[in-house]
PDB file of C-alpha atoms in Angstrom:
ATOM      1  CA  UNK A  23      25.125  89.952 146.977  1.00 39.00           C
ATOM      2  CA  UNK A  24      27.213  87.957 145.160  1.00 47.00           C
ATOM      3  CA  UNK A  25      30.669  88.944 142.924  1.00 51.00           C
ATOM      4  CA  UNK A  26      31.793  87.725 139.901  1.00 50.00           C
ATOM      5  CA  UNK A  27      35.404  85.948 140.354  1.00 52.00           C
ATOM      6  CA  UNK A  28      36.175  84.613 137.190  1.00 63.00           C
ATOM      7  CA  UNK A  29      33.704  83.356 134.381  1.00 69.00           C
ATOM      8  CA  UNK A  30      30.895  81.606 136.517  1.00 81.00           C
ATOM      9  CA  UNK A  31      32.541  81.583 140.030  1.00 90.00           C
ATOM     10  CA  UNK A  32      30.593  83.920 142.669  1.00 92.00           C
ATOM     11  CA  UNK A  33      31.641  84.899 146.006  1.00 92.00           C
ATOM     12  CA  UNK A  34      29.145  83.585 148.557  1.00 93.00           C
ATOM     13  CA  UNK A  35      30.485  83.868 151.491  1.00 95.00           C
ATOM     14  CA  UNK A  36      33.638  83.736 154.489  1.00 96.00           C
ATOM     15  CA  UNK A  37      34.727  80.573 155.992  1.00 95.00           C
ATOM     16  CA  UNK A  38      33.843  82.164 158.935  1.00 95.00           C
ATOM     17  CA  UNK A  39      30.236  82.174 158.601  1.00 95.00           C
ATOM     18  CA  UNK A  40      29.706  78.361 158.042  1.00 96.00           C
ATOM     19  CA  UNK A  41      28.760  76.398 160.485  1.00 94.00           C
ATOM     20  CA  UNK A  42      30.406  72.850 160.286  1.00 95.00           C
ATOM     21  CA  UNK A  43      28.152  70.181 158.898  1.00 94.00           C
ATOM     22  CA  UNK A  44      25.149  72.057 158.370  1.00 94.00           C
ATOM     23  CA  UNK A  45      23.884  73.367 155.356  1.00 95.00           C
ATOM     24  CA  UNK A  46      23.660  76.592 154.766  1.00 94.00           C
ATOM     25  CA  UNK A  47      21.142  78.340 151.763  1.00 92.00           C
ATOM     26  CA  UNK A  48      23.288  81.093 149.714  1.00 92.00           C
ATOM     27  CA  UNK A  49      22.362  82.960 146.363  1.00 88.00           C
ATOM     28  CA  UNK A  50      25.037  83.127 143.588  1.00 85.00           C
ATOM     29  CA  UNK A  51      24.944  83.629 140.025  1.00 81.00           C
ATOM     30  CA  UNK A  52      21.070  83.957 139.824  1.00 81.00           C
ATOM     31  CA  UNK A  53      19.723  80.795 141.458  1.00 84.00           C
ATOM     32  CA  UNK A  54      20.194  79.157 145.164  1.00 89.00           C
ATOM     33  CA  UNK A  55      23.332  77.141 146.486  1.00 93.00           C
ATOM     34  CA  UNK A  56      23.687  74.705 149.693  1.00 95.00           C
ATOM     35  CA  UNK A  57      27.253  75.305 150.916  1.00 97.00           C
ATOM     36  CA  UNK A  58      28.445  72.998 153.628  1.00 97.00           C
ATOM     37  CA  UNK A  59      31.302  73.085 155.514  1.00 97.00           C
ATOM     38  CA  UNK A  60      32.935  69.619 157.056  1.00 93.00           C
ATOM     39  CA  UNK A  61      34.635  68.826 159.963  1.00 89.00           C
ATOM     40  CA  UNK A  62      37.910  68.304 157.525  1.00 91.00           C
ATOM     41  CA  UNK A  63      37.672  72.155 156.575  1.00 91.00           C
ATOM     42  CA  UNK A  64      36.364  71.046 153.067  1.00 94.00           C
ATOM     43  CA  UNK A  65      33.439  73.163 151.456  1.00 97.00           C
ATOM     44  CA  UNK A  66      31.343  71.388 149.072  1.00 96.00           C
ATOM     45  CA  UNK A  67      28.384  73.151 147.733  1.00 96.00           C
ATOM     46  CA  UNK A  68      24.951  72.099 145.841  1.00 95.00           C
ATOM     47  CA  UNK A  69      22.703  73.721 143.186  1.00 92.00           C
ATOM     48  CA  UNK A  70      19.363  74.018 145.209  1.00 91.00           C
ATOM     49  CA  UNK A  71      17.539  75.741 142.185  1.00 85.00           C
ATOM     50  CA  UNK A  72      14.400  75.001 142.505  1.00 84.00           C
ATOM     51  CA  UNK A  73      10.745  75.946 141.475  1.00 76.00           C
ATOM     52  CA  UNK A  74       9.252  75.698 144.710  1.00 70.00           C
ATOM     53  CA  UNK A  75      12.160  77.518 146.236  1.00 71.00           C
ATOM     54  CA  UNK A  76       9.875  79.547 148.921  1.00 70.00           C
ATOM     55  CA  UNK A  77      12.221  82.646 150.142  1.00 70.00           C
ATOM     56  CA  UNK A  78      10.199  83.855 153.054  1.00 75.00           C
ATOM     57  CA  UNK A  79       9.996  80.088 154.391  1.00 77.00           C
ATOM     58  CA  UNK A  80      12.361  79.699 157.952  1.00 77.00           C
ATOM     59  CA  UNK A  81      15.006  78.520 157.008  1.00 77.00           C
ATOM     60  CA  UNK A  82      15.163  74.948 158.742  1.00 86.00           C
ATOM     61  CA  UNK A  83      11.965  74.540 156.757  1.00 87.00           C
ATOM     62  CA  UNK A  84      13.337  76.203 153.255  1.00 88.00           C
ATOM     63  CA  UNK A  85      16.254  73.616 153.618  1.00 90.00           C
ATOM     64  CA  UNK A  86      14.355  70.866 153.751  1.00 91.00           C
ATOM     65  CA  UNK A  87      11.959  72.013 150.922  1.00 89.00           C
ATOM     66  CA  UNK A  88      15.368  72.431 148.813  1.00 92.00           C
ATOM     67  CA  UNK A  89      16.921  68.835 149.416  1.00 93.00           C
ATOM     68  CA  UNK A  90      13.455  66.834 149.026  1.00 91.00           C
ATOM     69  CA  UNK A  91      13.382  69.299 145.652  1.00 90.00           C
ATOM     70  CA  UNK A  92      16.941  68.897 144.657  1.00 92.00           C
ATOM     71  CA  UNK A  93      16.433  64.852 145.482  1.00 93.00           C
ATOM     72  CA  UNK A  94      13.466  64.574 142.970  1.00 91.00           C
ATOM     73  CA  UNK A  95      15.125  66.220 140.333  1.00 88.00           C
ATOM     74  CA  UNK A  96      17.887  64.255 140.359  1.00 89.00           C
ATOM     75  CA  UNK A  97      16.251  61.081 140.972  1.00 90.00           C
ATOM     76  CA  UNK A  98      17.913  60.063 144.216  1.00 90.00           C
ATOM     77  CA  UNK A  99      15.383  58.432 146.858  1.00 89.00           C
ATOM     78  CA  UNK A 100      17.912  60.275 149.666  1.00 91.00           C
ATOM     79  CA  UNK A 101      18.342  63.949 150.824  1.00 92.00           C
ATOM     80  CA  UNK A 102      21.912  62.903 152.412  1.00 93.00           C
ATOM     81  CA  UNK A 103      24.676  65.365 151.393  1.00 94.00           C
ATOM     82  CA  UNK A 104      27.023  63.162 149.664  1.00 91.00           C
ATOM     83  CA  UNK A 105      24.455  61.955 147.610  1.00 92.00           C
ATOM     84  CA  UNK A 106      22.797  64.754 146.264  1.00 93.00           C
ATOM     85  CA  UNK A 107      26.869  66.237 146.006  1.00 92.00           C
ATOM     86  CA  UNK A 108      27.301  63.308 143.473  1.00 90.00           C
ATOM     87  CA  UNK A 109      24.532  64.560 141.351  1.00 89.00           C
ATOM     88  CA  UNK A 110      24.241  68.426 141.901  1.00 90.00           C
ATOM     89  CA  UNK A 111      27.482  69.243 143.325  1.00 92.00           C
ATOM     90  CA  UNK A 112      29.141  72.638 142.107  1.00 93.00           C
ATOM     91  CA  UNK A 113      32.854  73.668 142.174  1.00 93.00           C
ATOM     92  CA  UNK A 114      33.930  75.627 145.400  1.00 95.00           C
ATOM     93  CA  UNK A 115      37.363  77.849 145.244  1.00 93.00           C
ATOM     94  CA  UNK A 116      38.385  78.960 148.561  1.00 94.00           C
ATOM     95  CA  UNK A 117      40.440  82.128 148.197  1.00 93.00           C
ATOM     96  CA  UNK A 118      42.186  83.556 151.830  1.00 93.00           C
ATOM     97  CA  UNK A 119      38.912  83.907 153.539  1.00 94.00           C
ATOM     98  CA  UNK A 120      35.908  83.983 150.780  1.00 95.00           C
ATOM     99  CA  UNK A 121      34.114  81.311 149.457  1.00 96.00           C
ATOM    100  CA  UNK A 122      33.680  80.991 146.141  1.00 94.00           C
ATOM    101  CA  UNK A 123      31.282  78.591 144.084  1.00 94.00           C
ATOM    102  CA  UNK A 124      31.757  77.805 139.952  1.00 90.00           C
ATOM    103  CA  UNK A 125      27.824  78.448 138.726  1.00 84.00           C
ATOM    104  CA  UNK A 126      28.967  76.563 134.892  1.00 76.00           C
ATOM    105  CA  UNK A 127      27.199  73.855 136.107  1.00 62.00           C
ATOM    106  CA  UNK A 128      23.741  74.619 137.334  1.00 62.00           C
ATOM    107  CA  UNK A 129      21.004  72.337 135.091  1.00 53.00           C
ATOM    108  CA  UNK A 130      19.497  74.261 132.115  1.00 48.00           C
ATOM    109  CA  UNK A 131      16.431  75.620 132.640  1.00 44.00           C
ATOM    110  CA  UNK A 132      16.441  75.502 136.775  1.00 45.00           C
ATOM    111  CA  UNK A 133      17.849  78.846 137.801  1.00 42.00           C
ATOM    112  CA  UNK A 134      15.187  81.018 140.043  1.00 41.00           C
ATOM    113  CA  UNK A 135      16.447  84.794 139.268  1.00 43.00           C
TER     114      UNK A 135
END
């Protein structure tokens, strides 16, 4: 469950439960977020919302649903991170240990509460 920080910012999660460069599907703020940590410690994260957002898919499966969803949306012919992060990308505050991810920016209309 996530926390309100500050306006639209929503804990998500501890450093310590990313994995480095892989994606990882977290809820915050009412819809779905990628967060990925890189091998520089940076966390990016991505607004996955999406309407054919599937929760009881497994989750190597519900990823890839999300980035061919989050692709077509924003009109990008690839799923690679740092392009969809270009398009999609959210605001992440790290504060000590928590991960924290700024929700102002989701598209209208595309949250899945």
């Amino acid at each position: 469950m996530s926390t309100a920080f500050d306006d639209n910012f929503y804990r998500t999660t501890s450093l310590s439960e990313l994995t480095p460069g892989k994606p990882e599907i977290f809820r915050a703020g009412g819809t779905t977020i990628l967060l990925r940590l890189d091998s520089d410690g940076r966390v990016s994260a991505i607004d996955a919302s999406c309407d054919h957002d599937d929760l009881i898919q497994p989750g190597a499966t519900r990823l890839e649903t999300l980035l061919d969803c989050i692709a077509r949306r924003v009109g990008s012919s690839s799923k690679e991170w740092t392009d969809l992060l270009n398009f999609a990308g959210l605001p992440v505050r790290i504060e000590g240990e928590q991960v924290w991810v700024g929700t102002e920016d989701i598209l209208p209309g595309l949250t899945n509460e």
